[in-house]
Short mmCIF file of C-alpha atoms in Angstrom, two decimals:
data_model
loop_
_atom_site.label_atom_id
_atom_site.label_comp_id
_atom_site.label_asym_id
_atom_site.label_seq_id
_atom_site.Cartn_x
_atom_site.Cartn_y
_atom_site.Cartn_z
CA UNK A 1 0.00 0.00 0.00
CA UNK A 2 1.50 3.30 -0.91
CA UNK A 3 1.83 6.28 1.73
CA UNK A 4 -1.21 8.27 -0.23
CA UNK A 5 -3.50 5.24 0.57
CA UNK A 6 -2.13 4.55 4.26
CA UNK A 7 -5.26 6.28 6.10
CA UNK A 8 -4.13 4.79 9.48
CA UNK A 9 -0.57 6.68 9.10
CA UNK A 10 -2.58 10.04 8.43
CA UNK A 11 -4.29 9.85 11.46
CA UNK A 12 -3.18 12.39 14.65
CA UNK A 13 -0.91 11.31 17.23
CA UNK A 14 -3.01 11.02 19.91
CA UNK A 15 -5.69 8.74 17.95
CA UNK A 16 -3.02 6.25 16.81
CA UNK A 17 -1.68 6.15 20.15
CA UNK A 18 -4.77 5.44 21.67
CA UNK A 19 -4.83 2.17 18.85
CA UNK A 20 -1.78 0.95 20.22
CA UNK A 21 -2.72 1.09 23.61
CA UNK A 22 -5.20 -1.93 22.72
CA UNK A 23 -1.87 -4.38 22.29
CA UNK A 24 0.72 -5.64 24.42
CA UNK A 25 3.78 -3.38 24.74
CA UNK A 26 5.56 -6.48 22.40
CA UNK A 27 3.64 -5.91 19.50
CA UNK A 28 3.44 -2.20 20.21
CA UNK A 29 7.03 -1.99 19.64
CA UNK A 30 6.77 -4.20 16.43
CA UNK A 31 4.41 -1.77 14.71
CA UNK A 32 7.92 1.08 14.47
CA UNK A 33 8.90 -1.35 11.20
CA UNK A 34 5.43 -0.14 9.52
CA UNK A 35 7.29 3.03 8.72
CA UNK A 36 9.03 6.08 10.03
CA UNK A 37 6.05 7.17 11.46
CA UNK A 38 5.57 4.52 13.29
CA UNK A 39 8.96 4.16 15.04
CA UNK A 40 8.48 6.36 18.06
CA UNK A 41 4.71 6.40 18.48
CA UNK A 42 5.08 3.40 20.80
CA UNK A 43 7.08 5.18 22.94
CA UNK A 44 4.29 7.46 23.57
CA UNK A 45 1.05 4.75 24.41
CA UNK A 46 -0.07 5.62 27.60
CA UNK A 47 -0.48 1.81 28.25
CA UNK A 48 2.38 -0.29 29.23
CA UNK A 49 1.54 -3.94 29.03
CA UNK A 50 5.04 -6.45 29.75
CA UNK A 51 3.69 -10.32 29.79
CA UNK A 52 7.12 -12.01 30.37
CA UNK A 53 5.86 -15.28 29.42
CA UNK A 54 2.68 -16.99 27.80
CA UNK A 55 1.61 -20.54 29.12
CA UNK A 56 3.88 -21.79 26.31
CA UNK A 57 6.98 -19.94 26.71
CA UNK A 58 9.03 -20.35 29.73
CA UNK A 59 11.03 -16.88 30.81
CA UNK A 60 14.19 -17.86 32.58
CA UNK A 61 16.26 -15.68 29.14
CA UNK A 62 17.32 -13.09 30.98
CA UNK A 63 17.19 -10.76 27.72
CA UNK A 64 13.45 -10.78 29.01
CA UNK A 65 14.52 -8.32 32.09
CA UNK A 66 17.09 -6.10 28.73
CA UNK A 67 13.78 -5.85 26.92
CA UNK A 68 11.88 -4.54 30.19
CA UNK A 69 15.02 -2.13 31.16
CA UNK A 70 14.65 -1.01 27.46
CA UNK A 71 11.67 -0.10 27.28
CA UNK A 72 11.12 1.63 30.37
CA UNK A 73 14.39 3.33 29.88
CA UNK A 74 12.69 4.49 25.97
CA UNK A 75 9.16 5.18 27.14
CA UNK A 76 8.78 8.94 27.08
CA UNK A 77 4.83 9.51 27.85
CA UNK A 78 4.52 11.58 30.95
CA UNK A 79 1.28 10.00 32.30
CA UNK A 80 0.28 6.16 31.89
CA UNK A 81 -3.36 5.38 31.47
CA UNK A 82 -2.18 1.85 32.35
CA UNK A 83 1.05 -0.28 33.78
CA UNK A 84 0.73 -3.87 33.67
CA UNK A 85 3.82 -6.25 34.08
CA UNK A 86 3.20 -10.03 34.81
CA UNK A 87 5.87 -12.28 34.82
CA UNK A 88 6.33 -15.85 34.65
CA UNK A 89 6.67 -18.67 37.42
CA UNK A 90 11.03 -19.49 36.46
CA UNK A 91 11.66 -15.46 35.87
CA UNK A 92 10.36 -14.46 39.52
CA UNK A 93 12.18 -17.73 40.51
CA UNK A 94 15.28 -17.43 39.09
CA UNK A 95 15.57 -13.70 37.49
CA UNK A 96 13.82 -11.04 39.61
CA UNK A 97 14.58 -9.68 43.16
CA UNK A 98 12.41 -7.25 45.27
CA UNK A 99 14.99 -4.16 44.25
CA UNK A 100 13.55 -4.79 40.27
CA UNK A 101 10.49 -4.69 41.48
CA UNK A 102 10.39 -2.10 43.45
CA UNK A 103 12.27 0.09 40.38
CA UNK A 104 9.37 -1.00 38.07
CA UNK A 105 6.40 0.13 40.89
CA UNK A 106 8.42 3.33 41.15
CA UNK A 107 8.20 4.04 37.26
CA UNK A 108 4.85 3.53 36.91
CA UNK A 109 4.05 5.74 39.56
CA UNK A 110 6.49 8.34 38.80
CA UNK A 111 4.51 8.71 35.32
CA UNK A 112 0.99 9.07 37.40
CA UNK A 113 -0.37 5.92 36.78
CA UNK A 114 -3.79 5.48 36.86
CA UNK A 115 -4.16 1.28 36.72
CA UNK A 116 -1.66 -0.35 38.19
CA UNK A 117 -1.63 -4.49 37.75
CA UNK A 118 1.72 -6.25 39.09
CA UNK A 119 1.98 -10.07 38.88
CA UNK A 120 4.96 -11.61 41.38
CA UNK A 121 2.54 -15.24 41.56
CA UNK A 122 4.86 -17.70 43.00
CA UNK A 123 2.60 -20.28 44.97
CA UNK A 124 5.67 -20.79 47.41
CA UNK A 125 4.73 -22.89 50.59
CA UNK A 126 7.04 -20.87 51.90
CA UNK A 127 5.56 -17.75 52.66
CA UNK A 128 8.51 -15.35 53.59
CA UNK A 129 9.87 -16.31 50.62
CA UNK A 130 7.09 -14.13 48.56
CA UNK A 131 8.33 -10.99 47.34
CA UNK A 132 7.95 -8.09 49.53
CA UNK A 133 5.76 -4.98 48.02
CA UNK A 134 7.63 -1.79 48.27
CA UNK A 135 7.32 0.98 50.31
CA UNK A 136 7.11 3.17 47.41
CA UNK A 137 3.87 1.51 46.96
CA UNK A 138 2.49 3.26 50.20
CA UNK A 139 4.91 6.69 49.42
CA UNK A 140 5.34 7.98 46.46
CA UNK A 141 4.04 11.68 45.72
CA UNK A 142 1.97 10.36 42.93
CA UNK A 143 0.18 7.84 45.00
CA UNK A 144 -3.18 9.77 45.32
CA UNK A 145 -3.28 9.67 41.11
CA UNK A 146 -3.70 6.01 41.49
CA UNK A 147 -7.44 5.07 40.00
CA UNK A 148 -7.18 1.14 40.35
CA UNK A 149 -4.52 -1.38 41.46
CA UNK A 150 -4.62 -5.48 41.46
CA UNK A 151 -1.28 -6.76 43.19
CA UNK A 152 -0.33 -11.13 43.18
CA UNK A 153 1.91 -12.36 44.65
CA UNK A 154 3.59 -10.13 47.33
CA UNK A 155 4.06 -10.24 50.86
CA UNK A 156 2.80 -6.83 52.79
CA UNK A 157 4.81 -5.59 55.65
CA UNK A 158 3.19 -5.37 58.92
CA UNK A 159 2.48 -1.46 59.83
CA UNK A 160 3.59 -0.19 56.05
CA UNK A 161 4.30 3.95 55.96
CA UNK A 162 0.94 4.80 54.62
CA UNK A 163 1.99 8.28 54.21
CA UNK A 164 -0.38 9.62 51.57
CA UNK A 165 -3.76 8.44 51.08
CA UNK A 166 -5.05 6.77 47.76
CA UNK A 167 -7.24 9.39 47.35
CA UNK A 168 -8.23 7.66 43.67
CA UNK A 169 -7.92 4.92 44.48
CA UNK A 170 -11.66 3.25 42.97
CA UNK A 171 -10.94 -0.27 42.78
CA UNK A 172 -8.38 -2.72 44.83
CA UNK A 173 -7.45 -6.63 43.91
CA UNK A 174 -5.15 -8.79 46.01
CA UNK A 175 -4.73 -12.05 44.80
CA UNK A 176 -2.32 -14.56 46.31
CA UNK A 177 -1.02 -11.97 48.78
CA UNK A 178 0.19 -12.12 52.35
CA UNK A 179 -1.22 -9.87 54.79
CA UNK A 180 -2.53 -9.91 58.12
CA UNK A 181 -5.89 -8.49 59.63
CA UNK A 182 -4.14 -5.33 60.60
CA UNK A 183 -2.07 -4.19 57.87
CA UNK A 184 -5.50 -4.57 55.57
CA UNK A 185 -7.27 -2.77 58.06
CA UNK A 186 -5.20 -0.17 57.94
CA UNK A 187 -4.73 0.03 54.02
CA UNK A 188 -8.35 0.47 53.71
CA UNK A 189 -8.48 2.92 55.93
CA UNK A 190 -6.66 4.69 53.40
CA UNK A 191 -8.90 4.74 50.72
CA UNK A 192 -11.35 7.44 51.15
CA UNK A 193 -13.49 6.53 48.20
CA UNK A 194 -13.14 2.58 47.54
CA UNK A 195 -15.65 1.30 45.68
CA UNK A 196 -14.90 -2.06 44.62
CA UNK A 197 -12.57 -4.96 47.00
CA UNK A 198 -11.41 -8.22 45.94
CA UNK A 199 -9.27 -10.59 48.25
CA UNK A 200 -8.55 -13.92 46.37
CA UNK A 201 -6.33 -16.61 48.27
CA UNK A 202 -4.92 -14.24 50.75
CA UNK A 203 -2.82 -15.53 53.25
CA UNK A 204 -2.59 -15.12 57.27
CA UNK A 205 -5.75 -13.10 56.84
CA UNK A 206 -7.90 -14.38 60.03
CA UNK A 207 -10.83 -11.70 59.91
CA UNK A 208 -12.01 -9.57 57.73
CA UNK A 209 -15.30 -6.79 57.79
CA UNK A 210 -16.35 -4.87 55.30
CA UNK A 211 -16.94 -1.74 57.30
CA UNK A 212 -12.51 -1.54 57.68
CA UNK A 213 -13.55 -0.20 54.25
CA UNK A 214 -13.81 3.15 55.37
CA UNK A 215 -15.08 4.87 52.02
CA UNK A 216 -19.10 5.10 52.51
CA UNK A 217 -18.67 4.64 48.47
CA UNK A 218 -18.04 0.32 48.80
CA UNK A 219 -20.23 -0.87 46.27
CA UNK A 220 -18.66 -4.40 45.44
CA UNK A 221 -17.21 -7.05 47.39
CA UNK A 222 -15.07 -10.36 46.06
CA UNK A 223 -14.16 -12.71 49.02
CA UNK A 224 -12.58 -15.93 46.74
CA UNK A 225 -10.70 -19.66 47.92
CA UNK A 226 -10.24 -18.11 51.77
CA UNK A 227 -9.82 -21.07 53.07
CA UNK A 228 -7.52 -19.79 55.99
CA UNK A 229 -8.87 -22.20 58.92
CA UNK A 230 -11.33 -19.73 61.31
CA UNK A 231 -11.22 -17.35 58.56
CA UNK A 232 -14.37 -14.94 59.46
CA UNK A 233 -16.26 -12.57 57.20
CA UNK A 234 -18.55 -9.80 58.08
CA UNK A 235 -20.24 -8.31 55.49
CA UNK A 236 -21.80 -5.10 57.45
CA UNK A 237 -21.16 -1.82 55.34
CA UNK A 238 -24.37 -0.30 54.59
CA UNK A 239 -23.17 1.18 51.02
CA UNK A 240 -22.27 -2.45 49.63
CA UNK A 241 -25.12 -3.27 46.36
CA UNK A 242 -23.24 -6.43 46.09
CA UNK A 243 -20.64 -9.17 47.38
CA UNK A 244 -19.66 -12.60 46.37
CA UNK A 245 -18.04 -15.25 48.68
CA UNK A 246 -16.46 -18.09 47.40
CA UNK A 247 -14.76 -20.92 50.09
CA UNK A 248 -15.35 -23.94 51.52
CA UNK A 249 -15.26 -22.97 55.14
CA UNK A 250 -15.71 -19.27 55.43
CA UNK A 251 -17.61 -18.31 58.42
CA UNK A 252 -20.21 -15.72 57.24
CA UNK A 253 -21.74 -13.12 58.92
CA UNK A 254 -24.68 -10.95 56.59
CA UNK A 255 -25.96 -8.21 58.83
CA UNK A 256 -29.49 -6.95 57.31
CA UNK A 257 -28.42 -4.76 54.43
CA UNK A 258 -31.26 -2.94 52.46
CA UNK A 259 -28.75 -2.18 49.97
CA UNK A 260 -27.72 -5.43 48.92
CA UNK A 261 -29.33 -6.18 45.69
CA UNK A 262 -26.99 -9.32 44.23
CA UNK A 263 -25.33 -12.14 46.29
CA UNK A 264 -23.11 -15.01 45.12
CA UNK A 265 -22.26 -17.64 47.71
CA UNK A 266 -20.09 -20.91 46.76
CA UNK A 267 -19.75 -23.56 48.79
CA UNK A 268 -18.24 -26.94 48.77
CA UNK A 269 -21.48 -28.38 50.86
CA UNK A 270 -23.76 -27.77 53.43
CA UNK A 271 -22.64 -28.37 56.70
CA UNK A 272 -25.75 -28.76 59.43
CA UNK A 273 -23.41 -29.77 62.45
CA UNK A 274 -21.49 -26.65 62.20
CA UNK A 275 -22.78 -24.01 64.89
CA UNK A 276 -20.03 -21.25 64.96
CA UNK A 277 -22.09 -19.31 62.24
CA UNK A 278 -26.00 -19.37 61.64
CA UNK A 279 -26.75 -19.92 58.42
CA UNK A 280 -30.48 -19.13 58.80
CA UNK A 281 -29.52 -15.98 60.47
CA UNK A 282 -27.41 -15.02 56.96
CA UNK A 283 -29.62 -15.85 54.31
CA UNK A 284 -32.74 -13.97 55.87
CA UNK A 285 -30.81 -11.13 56.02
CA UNK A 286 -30.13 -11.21 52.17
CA UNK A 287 -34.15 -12.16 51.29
CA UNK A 288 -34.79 -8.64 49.81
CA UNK A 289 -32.05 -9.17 47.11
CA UNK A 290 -32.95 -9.27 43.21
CA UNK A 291 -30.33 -11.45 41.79
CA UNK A 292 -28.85 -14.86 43.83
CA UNK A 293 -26.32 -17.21 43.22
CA UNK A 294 -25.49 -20.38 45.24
CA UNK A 295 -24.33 -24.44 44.48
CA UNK A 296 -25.21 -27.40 45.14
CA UNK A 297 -24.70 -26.36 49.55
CA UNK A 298 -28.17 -24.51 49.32
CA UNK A 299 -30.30 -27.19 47.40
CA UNK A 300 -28.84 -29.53 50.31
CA UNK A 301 -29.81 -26.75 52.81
CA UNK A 302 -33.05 -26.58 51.84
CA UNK A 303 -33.78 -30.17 51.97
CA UNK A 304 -32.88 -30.15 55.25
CA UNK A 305 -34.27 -27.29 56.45
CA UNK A 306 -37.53 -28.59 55.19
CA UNK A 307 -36.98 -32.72 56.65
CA UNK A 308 -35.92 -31.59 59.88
CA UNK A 309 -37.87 -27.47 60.56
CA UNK A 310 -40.33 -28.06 57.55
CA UNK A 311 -39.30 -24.56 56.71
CA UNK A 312 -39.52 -23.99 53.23
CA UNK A 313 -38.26 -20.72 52.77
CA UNK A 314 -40.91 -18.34 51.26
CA UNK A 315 -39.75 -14.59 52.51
CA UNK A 316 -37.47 -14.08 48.96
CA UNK A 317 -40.16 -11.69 47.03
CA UNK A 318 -37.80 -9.25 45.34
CA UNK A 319 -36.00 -12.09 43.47
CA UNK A 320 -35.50 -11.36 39.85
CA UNK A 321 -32.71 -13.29 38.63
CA UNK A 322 -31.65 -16.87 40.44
CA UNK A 323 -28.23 -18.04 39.29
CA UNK A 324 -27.35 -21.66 40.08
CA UNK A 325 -23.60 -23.31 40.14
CA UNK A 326 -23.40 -27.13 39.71
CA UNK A 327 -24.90 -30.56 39.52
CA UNK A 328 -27.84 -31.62 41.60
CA UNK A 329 -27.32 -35.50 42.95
CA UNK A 330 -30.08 -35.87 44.97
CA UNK A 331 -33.83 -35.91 44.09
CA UNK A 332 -34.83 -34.80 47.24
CA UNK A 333 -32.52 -31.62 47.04
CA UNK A 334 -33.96 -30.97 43.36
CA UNK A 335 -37.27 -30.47 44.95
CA UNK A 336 -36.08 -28.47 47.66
CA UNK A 337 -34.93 -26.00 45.53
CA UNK A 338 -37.74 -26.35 42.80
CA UNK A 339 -40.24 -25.75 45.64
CA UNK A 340 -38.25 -22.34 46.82
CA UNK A 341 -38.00 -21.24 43.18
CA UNK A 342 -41.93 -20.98 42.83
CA UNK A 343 -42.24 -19.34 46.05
CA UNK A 344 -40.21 -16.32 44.58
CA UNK A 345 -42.93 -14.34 42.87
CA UNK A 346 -40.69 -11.66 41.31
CA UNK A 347 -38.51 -14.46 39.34
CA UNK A 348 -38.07 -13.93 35.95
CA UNK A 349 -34.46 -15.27 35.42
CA UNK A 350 -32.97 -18.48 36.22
CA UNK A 351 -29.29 -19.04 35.12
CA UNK A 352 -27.74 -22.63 35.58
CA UNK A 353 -24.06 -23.47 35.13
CA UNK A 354 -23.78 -27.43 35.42
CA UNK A 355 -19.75 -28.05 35.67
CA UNK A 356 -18.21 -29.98 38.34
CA UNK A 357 -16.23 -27.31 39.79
CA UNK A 358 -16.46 -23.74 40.61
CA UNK A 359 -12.94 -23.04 40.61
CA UNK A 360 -13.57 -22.88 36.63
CA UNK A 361 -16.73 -19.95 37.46
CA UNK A 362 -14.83 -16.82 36.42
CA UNK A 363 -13.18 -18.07 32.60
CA UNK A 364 -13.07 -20.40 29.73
CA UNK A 365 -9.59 -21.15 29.87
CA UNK A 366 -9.74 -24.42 30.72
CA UNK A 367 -11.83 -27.05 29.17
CA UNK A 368 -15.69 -27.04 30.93
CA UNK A 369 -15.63 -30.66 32.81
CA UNK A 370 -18.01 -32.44 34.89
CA UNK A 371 -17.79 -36.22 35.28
CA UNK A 372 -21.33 -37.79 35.84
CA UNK A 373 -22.49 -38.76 39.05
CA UNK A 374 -25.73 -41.30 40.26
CA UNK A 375 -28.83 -39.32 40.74
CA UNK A 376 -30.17 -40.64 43.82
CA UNK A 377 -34.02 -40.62 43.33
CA UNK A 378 -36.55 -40.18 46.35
CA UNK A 379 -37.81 -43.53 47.77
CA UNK A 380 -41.16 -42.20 48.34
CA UNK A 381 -43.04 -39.05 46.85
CA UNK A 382 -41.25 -36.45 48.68
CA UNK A 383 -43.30 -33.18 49.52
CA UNK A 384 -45.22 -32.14 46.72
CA UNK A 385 -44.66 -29.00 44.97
CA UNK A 386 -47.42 -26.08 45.40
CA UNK A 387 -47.17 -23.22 42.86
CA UNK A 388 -45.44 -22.32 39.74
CA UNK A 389 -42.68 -20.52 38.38
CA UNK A 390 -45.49 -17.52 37.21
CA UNK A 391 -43.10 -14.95 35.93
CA UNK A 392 -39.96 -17.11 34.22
CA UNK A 393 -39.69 -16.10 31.14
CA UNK A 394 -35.44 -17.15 30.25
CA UNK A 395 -33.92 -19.87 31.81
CA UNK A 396 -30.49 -19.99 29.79
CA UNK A 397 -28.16 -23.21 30.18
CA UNK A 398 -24.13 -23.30 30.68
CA UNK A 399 -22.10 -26.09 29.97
CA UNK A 400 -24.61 -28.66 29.43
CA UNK A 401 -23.38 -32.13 29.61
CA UNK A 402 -26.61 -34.37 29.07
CA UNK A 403 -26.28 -36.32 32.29
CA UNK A 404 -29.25 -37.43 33.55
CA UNK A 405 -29.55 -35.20 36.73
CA UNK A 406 -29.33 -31.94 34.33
CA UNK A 407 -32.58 -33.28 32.06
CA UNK A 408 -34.17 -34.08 35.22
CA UNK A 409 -33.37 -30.31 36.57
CA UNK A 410 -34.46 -28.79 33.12
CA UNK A 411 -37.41 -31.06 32.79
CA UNK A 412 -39.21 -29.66 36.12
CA UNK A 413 -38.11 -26.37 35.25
CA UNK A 414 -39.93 -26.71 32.19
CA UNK A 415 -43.19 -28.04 34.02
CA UNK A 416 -43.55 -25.19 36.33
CA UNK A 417 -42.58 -21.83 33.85
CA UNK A 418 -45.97 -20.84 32.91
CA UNK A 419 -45.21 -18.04 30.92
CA UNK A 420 -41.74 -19.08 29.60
CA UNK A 421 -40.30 -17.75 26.32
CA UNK A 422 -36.42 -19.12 25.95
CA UNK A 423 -34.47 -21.52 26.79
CA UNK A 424 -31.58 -21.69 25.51
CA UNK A 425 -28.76 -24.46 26.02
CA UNK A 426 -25.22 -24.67 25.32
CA UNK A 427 -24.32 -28.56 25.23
CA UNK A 428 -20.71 -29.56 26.18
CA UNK A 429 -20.16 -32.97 24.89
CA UNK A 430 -16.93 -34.69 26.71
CA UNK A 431 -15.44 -37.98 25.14
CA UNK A 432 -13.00 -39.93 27.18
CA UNK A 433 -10.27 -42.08 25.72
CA UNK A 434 -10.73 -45.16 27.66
CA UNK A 435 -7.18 -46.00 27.78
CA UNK A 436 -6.75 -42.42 29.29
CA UNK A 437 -9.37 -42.33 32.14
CA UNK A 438 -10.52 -44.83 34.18
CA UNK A 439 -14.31 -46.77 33.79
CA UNK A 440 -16.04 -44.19 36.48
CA UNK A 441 -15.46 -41.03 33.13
CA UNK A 442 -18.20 -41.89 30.84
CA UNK A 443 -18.38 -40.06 27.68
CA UNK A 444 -21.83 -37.43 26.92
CA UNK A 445 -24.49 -38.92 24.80
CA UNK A 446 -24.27 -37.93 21.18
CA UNK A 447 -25.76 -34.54 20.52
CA UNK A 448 -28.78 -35.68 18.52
CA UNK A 449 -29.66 -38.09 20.76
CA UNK A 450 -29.45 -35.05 23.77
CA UNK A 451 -31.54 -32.76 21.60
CA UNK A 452 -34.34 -35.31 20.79
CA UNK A 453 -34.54 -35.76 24.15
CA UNK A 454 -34.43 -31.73 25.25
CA UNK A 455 -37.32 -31.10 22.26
CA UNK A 456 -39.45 -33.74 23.88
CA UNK A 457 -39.40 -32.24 27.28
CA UNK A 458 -43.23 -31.35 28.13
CA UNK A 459 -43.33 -27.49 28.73
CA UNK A 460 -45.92 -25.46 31.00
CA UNK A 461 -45.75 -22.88 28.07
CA UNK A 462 -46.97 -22.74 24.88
CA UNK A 463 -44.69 -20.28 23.47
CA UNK A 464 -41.56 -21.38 24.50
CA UNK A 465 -38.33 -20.87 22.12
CA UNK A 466 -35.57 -23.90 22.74
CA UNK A 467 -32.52 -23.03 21.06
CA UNK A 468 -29.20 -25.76 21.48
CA UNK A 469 -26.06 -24.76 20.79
CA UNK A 470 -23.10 -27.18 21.31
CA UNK A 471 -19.37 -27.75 21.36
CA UNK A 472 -17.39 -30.78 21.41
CA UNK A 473 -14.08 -31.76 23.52
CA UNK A 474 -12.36 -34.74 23.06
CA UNK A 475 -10.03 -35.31 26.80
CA UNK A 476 -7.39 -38.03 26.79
CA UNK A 477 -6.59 -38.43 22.96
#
């Protein structure tokens, strides 16, 4: 293409940088051979985005740490939009110290950085051997420009000199960090207009409440794999419109919230003999929200709450949207949770996401896997079911394996939505190479044989739109 056609070239500085700012800082760089144009503009992105390594490529070259020395050293824009540098498992192993790291914090805030994202994800059992965030973190004259920040990986010091405040500072992710109940509290305290916490796999964190947050702006709340043993959570700020908790043994506390209109709570299982925390107590306190999501622990709640307290959970009449997590492997838990579904009169939204594991809830970077499991059917009628589901009209379908618990889930769906209009399925068919996996991994049914079956359902609604979309994987080969 000659220059005279080249309308991208043409285009101001600003407008092209703000193009590159959609790539990695890599290919950035490898858009100066396009012309001489092109050979500075990079310099100028306000986004600096370093992956040292892809899932593929192992960074222990230590021309990876020249090409991140160049670059800063090159990069003349005076204010980043973004800085994100993620490295790879060998480099933080075998090529990065905490004096690197705290040289490439420093830059990024020396050029007013608005995001910040630093990866130092080492999984180490040993935990003093994480890499320690710098004080220039908690110091720097530029720290009240920060907007958002997401930090893996590094060990806090106790009592850090929190000498400015993030007074930006809108949204804050620690993932894989170490940092105890104090040093958090006081961070937060910090951050005079917060509005959205995450804490994923956080280590020697015993306790943690909501209302440490002290911005009255806390709108959003991610609490994700604290499995710390005794770990308690209190969710009592009244600005927070929604929170998600995700752990097999978190002790929960919900005070009563008017403000709380979505709630996500995983669980490994229900356990009834566990008193340190009242479940009851929790849940009633989140009965005015409009959109709830839960696993397979609440279907086995409600079962029980209605076999031993014949409580069956009626008080949830705001509900609009009810998100489900899992397979159902009891009968008697499918009607548990069928029976509080038509006792939500606002419900007009059910979501259902049927693989094995929640750990696999947030992406689709892995392949979607759920192994089949025996659907243990009630040896009597169980309690009947009074009511139907009056207001349904979508009930949408994830990861859809065609295992006979899932049909029987859809299928009683199907009988009770009155007044549905779609549903719409995404089918996940799994084959297993027998010499692979052992006899208890049985390959899905053949699509056409799933869809006959899905078409044949009888629905409570006459109008009802099924539409089956589908995807094959083939594990083992």
């Amino acid at each position: 293409m000659s220059e005279a056609q080249d309308w991208i070239s043409v285009l101001p500085d600003e407008i092209l940088h703000h193009i590159l700012s959609f790539l990695t800082t890599k290919q950035s760089i490898q858009t100066c051979i396009l012309s001489k144009r092109w050979i500075n503009l990079w310099k100028f992105t306000p986004v600096i985005d370093i992956q040292m390594a892809t899932p593929f490529h192992k960074a222990t070259d230590p021309s990876e740490l020249t090409f991140i020395h160049n670059t800063l050293t090159q990069h003349q824009a005076f204010k980043l939009h973004k800085f994100s540098l993620h490295f790879s498992y060998e480099a933080l192993l075998y090529l990065v110290d905490n004096v690197q790291l705290q040289h490439y914090i420093e830059f990024a805030l020396s050029r007013k950085v608005q995001i910040l994202s630093v990866s130092a994800h080492l999984l180490l059992e040993d935990l003093e051997d994480y890499h320690v965030l710098p004080n220039v973190f908690y110091s720097h004259d530029n720290v009240p420009s920060l907007e958002q920040a997401s930090l893996e990986g590094f060990l806090f010091n106790p009592n850090p000199p929190c000498d400015l405040p993030f007074a930006s500072l809108k949204a804050l992710c620690l993932f894989d960090c170490v940092i105890d109940d104090g040093t958090l509290k006081g961070l937060l305290s910090n951050c005079p207009v917060l509005e959205s916490l995450t804490i994923h796999f956080c280590h020697r964190l015993l306790n943690f409440k909501a209302s440490w947050c002290q911005s009255m702006r806390l709108k959003h709340l991610v609490v994700k794999c604290m499995d710390n043993p005794g770990f308690n959570l209190e969710i009592d700020s009244s600005s927070l419109s929604s929170f998600k908790v995700d752990g097999k043994s978190v002790k929960i506390s919900v005070s009563s919230l008017p403000s709380i209109a979505e709630a996500t709570v995983f669980r490994s299982r229900y356990y009834p003999s566990v008193q340190n925390f009242d479940t009851r107590t929790w849940i009633r306190n989140l009965a005015h929200v409009k959109k709830f999501g839960v696993n397979s622990w609440f279907s086995q709640f409600l079962a029980r709450e209605y076999e031993v307290n014949y409580n069956r959970w009626k008080i949830f009449e705001n509900l609009k949207v009810f998100a489900w997590f899992g397979p159902v492997e009891k009968e008697c838990d499918l009607l548990a949770l069928i029976d509080f579904l038509v006792h939500c009169p606002s419900l007009e939204k059910i979501e259902i996401d049927f693989r094995f594991s929640f750990w696999e809830e947030d992406g689709e970077h892995g392949r979607p896997f759920a192994l089949e499991r025996p659907f243990v059917e009630n040896s009597g009628d169980g309690h009947p079911i009074v009511g139907f589901l009056d207001n349904v009209k979508k009930i949408i379908i994830h990861h859809f394996f065609g295992y006979k618990s899932e049909i029987e889930f859809i299928k009683r769906l199907m009988r009770k939505a009155v007044v549905l209009e779609t549903l719409s399925l995404t089918y996940r068919r799994l084959e297993f190479n027998p010499e692979s996996f052992s006899r208890r991994y049985t390959s899905c049914p053949p699509k056409e044989l799933v869809q006959e079956e899905i078409f044949s359902l009888p629905t409570a609604s006459s109008n009802v739109h099924i539409s089956f979309h589908h995807t094959y994987h083939k594990l083992g080969f």
